[in-house]
Short mmCIF file of C-alpha atoms and ligand atoms in Angstrom, two decimals:
data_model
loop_
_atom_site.label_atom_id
_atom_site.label_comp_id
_atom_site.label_asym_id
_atom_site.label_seq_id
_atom_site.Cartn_x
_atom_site.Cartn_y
_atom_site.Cartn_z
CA UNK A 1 0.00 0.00 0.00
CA UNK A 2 1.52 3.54 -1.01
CA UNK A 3 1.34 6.30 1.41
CA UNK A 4 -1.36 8.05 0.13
CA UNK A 5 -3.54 5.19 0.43
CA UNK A 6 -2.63 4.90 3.94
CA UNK A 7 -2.86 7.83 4.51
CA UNK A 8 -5.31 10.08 2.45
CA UNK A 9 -5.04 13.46 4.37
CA UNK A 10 -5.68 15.92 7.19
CA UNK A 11 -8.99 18.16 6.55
CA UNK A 12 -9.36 21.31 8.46
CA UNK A 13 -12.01 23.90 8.16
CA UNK A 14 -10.77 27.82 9.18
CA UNK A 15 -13.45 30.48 9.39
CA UNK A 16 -13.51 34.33 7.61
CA UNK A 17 -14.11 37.19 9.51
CA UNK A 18 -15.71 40.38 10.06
CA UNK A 19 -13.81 42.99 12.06
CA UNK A 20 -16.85 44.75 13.92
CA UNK A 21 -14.60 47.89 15.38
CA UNK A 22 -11.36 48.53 13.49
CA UNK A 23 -9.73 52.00 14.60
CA UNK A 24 -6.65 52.08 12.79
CA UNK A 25 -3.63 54.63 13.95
CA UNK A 26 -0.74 56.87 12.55
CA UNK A 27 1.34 55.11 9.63
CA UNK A 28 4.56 54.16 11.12
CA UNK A 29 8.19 54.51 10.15
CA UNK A 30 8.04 51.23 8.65
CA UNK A 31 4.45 51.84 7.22
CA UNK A 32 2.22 49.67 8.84
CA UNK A 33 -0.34 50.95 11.29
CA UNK A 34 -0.96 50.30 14.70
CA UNK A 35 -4.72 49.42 15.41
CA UNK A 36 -7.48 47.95 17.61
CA UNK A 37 -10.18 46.08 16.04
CA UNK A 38 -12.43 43.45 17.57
CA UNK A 39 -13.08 40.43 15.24
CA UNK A 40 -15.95 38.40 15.05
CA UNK A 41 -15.14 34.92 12.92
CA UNK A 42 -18.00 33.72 10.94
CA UNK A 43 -19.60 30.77 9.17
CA UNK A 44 -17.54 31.21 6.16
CA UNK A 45 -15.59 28.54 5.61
CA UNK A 46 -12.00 27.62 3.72
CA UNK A 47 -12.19 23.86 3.18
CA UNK A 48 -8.29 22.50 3.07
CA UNK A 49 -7.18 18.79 2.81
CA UNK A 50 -3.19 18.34 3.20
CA UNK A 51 -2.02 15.14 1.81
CA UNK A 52 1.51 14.03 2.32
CA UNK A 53 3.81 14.82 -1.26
CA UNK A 54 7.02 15.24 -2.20
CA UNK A 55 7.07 18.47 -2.85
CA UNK A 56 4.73 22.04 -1.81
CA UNK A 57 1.60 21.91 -4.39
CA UNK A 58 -1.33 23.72 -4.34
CA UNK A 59 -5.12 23.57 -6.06
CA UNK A 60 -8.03 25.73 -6.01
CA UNK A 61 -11.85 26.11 -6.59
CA UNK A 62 -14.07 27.10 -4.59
CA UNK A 63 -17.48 28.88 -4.13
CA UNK A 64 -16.33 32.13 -5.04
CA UNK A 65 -14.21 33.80 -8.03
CA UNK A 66 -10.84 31.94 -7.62
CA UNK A 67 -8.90 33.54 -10.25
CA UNK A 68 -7.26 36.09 -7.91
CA UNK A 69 -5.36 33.36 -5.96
CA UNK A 70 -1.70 32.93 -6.32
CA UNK A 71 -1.01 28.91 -7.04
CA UNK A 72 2.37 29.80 -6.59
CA UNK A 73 4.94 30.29 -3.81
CA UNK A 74 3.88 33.72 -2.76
CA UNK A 75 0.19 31.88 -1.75
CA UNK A 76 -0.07 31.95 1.98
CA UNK A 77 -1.19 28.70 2.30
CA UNK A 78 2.02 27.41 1.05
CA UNK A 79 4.20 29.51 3.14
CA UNK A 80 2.71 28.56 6.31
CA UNK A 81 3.65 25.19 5.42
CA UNK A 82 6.96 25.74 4.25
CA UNK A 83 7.36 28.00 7.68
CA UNK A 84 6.40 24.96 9.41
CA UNK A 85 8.74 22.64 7.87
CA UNK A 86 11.62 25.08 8.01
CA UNK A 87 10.35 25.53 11.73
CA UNK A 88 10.41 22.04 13.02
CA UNK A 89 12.70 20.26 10.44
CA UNK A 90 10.33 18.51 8.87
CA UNK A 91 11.71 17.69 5.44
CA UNK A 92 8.76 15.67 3.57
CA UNK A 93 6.58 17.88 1.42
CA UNK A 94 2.62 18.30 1.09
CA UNK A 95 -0.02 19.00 -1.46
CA UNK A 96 -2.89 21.44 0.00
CA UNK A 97 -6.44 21.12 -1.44
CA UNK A 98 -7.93 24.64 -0.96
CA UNK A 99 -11.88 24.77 -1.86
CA UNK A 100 -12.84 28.79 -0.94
CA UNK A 101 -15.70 29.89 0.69
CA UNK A 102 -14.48 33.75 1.66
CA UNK A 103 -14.35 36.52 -0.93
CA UNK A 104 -10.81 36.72 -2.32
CA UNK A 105 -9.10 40.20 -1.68
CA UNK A 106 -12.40 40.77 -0.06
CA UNK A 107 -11.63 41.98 3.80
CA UNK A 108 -12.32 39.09 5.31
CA UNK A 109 -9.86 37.32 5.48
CA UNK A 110 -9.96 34.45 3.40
CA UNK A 111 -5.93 34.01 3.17
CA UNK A 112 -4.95 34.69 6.70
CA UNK A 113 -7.51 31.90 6.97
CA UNK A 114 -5.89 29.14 4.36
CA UNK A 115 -3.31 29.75 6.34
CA UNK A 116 -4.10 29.01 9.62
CA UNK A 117 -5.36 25.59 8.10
CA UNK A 118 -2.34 24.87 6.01
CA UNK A 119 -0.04 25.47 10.19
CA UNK A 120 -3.29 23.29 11.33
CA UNK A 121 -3.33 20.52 8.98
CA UNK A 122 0.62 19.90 8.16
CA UNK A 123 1.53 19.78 11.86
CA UNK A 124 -1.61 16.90 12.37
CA UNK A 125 -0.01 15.53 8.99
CA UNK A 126 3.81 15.76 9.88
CA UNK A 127 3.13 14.70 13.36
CA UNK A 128 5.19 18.03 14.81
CA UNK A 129 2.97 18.15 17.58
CA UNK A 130 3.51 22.37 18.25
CA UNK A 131 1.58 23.57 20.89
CA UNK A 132 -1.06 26.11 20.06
CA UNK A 133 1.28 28.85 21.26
CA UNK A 134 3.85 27.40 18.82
CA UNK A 135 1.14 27.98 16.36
CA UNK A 136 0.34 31.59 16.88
CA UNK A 137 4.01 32.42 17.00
CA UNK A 138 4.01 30.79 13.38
CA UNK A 139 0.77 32.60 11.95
CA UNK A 140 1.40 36.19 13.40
CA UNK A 141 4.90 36.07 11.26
CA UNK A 142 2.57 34.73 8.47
CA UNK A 143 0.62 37.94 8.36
CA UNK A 144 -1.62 40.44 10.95
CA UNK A 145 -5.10 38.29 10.95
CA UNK A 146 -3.47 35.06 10.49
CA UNK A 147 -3.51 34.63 14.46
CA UNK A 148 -7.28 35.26 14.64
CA UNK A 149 -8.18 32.49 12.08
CA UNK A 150 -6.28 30.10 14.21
CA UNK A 151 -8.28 31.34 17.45
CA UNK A 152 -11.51 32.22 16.17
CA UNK A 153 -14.61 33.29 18.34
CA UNK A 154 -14.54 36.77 19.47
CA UNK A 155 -11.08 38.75 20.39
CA UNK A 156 -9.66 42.16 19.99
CA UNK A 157 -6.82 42.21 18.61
CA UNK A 158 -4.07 45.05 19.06
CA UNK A 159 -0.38 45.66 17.81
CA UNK A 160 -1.14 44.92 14.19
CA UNK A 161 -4.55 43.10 14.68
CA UNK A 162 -2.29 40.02 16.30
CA UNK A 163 -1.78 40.78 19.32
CA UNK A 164 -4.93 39.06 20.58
CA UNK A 165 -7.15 38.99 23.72
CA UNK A 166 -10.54 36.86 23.44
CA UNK A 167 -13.75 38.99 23.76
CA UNK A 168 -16.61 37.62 25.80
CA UNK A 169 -19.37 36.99 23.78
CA UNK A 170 -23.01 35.82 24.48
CA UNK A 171 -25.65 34.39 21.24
CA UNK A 172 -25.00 34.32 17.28
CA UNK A 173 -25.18 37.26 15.39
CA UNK A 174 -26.87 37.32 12.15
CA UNK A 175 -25.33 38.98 8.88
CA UNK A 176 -25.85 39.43 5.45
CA UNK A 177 -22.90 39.65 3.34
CA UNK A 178 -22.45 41.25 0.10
CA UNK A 179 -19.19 40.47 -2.02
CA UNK A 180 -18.21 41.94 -4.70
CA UNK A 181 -16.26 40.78 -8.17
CA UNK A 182 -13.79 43.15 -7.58
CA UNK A 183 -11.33 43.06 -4.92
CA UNK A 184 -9.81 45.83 -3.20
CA UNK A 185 -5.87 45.46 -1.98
CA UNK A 186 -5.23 45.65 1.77
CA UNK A 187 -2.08 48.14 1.12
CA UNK A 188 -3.84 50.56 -1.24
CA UNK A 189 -6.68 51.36 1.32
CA UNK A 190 -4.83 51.65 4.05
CA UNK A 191 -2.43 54.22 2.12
CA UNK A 192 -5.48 56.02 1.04
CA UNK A 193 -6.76 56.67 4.18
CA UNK A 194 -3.08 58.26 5.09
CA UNK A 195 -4.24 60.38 1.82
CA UNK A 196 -7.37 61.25 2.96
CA UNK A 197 -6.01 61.92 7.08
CA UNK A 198 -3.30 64.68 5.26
CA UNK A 199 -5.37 65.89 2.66
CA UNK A 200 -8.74 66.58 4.13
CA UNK A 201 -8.07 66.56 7.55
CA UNK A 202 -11.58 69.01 8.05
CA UNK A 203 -13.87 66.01 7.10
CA UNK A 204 -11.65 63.03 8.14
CA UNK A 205 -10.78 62.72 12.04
CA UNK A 206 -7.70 62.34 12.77
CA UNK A 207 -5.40 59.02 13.30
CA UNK A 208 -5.64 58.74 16.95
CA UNK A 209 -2.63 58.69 18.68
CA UNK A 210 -3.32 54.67 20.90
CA UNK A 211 -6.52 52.85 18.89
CA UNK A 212 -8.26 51.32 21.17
CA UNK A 213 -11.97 49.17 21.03
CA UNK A 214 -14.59 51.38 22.69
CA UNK A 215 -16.14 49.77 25.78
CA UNK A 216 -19.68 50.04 24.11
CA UNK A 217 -18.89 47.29 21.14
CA UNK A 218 -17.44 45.22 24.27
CA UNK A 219 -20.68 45.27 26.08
CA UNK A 220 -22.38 44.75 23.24
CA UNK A 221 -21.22 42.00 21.97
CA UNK A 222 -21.48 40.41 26.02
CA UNK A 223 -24.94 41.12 26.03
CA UNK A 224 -25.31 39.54 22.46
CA UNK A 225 -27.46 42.34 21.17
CA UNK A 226 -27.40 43.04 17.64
CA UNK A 227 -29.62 46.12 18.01
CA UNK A 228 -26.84 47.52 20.31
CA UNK A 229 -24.29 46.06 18.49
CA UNK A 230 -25.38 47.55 15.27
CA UNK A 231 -25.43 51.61 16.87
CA UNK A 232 -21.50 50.99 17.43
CA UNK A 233 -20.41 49.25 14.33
CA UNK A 234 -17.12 50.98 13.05
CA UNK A 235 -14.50 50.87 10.41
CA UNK A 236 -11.66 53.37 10.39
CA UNK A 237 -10.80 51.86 6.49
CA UNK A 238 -14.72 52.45 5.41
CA UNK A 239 -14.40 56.10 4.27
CA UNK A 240 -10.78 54.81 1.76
CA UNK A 241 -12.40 51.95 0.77
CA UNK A 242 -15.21 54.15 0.13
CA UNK A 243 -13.22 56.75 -1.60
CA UNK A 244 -12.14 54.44 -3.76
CA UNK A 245 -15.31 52.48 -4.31
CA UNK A 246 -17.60 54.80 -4.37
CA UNK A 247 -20.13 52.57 -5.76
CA UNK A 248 -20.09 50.55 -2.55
CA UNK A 249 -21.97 53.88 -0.70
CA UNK A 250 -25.10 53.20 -2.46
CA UNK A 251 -25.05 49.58 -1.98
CA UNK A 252 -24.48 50.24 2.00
CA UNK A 253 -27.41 52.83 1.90
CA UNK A 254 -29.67 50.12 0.34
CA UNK A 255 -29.03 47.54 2.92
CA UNK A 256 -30.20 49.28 5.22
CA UNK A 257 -32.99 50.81 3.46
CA UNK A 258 -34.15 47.08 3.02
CA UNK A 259 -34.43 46.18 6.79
CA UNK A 260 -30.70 45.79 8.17
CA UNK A 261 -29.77 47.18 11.34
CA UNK A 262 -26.70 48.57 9.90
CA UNK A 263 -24.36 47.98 7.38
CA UNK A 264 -20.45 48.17 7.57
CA UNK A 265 -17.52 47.29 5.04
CA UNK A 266 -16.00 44.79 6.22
CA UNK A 267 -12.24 45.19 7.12
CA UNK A 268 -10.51 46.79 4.21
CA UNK A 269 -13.46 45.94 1.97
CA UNK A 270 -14.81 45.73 -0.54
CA UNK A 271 -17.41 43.01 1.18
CA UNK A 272 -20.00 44.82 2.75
CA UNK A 273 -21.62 42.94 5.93
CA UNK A 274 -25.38 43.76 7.23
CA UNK A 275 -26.17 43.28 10.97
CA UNK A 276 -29.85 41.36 11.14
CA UNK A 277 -31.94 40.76 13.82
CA UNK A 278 -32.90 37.32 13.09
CA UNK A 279 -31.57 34.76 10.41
CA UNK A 280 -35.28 35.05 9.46
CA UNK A 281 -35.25 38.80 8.24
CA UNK A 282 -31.44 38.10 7.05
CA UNK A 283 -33.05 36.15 4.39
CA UNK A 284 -35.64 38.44 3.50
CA UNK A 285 -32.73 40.65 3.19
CA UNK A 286 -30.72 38.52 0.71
CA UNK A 287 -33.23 37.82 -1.37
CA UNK A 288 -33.91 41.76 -1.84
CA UNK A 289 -30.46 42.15 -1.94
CA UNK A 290 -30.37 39.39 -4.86
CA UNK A 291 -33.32 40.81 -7.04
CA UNK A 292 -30.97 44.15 -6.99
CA UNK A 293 -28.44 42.01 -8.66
CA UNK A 294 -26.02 41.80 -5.93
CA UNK A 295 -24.32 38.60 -5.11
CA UNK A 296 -24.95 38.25 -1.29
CA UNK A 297 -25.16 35.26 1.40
CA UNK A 298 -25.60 34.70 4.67
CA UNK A 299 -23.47 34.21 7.69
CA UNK A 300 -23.66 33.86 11.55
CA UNK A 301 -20.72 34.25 14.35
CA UNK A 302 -19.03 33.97 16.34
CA UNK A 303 -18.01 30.38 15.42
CA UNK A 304 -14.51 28.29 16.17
CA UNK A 305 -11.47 28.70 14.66
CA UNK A 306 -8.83 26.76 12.62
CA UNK A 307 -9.84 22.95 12.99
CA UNK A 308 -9.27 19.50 12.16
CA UNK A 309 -12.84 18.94 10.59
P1 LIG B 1 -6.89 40.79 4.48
O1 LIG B 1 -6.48 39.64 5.39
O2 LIG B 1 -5.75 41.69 4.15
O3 LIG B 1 -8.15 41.48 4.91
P2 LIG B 1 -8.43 39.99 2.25
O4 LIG B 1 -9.44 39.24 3.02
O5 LIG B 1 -8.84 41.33 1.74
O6 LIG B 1 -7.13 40.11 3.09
P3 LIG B 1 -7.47 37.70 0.81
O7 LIG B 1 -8.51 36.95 0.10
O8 LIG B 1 -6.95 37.14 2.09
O9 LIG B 1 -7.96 39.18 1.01
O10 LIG B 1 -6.25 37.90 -0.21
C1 LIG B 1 -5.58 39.09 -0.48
C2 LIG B 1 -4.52 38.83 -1.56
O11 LIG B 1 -3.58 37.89 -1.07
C3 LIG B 1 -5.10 38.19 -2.81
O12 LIG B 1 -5.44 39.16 -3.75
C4 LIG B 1 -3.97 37.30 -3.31
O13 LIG B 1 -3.18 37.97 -4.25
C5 LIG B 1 -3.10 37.02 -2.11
N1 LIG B 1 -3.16 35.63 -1.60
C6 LIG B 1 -2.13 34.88 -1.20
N2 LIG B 1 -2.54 33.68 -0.74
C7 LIG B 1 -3.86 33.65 -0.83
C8 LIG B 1 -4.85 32.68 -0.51
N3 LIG B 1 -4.54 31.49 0.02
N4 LIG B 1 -6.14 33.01 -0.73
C9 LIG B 1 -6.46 34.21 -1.25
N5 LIG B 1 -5.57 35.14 -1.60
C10 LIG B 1 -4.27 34.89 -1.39
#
């Protein structure tokens, strides 16, 4: 019996996310941003099987538009398991089986999530046994929200968005989500709302100087109210992404014209995400949202993170 046979592979499931607060501060000397966001995973779902190989291959498909993925090296999924390897010594190889259920380049972190099942899946594979601090070490050098996929739930996240600290959370929040055949690139928003900060610093407020998650999103999201939830909903990136997506503002104004609480781009967009009260009036929602022509689903969090399915 070959290998493969006796062994066919390690499936893990990893969550998307919504970030339900992001404040984002100054750009730095180095140009990233400091920020404080709290992130709420949802039931979005990357799909990964790793299967033992000689060398690091990748596929595709998934739900959504694919085309924007990397197959290469530079995919993240790849380099978390080549980090691994290098990591632990681990000198085998492994083919990942990606099937995509997240927006790609959509804010929610469908990458950061492959990711956190590629560390996941090739340490069950390889046997490496890290612990699950091990792991976060791994994914926060793999990239800012890689951390949270592994996690999951409800945290607020600091530093870059990896510095994490789980949120208390109580019930399921309902959203409708709204993607968008476009993507928008993480680095281009963020420099555009430096642009906007400099340029038109009358309408814009200003970076402030220690982001930090305002105590009324915490309590929210402990009492598990969407009604309260929905007043504090806030995205520092919304008015860049905005800026340059202008068509997005009408589709926000719509959503909530149609029955959602509120409406929100989710991290740097251009994914929109509507708060619901019930998954009952979310669908009523989607389906409006559908006969506009826009290509929406439904989603409910918090849910678990990075996990052997
Ligand atoms: P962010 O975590 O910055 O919010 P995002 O959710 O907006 O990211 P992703 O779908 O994670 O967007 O991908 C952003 C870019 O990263 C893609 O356009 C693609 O070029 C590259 N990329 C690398 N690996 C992956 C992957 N496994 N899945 C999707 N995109 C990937």
């Amino acid at each position: 019996m070959t290998l493969v046979e006796e062994f066919p592979g390690v499936r893990v499931r990893a969550p998307g996310k919504i970030n339900v607060f992001l404040e984002v501060g100054a750009r730095q000397d180095d140009g990233y941003h400091d920020l404080a966001t709290a992130f709420q995973a949802v039931s979005l779902y990357e799909d990964l099987v790793a299967s033992h190989a000689d060398g690091f291959t990748l596929s595709v498909t998934g739900s959504v538009d694919t085309t924007g993925v990397p197959v290469d090296d530079t995919n993240l999924a790849l380099r978390a398991a080549r980090l691994l390897a290098t990591e632990t010594g681990y000198d085998g190889g492994v083919h990942l089986d990606i099937r995509k259920e997240v927006p790609v380049a959509g804010g929610m972190g469908g990458g950061s999530a492959d990711a956190a099942a590629a560390l996941v899946a090739c340490d069950a594979l390889w046997g490496t046994g890290l612990s699950s601090r091990e792991l976060h070490t791994l994914a926060a050098r793999l990239g800012a929200d890689v951390p949270f996929a592994l996690a999951g739930g409800t945290a607020v996240g600091t530093g870059r968005g990896d510095a994490l600290n789980p949120a208390l959370a109580r019930g399921r929040f309902e959203w409708v989500l709204v993607a968008n055949p476009d993507g928008l690139s993480t680095p281009k928003v963020y420099a555009e709302l430096d642009r906007l900060r400099e340029e038109h610093a009358a309408q814009i407020p200003p970076a402030p100087e220690t982001p930090s998650v305002s105590a009324d999103v915490l309590h929210a999201l402990r009492a598990g109210d969407p009604r309260m939830l929905a007043e504090v909903l806030h995205n520092d990136l919304q008015a860049a992404a905005l800026r340059l997506r202008p068509d997005l503002g009408a589709v926000l104004d719509l959503g909530v014209r149609e029955g959602a609480l509120a409406g929100i781009v989710s991290g740097s967009g251009p994914t929109l995400a509507f708060l619901v009260e019930t998954r009952q009036e979310g669908y009523g929602l989607l389906q409006r949202l559908e006969r506009a022509g826009h290509d929406a689903f439904q989603a409910h969090g918090p849910v678990h993170g990075a996990r052997i399915a």
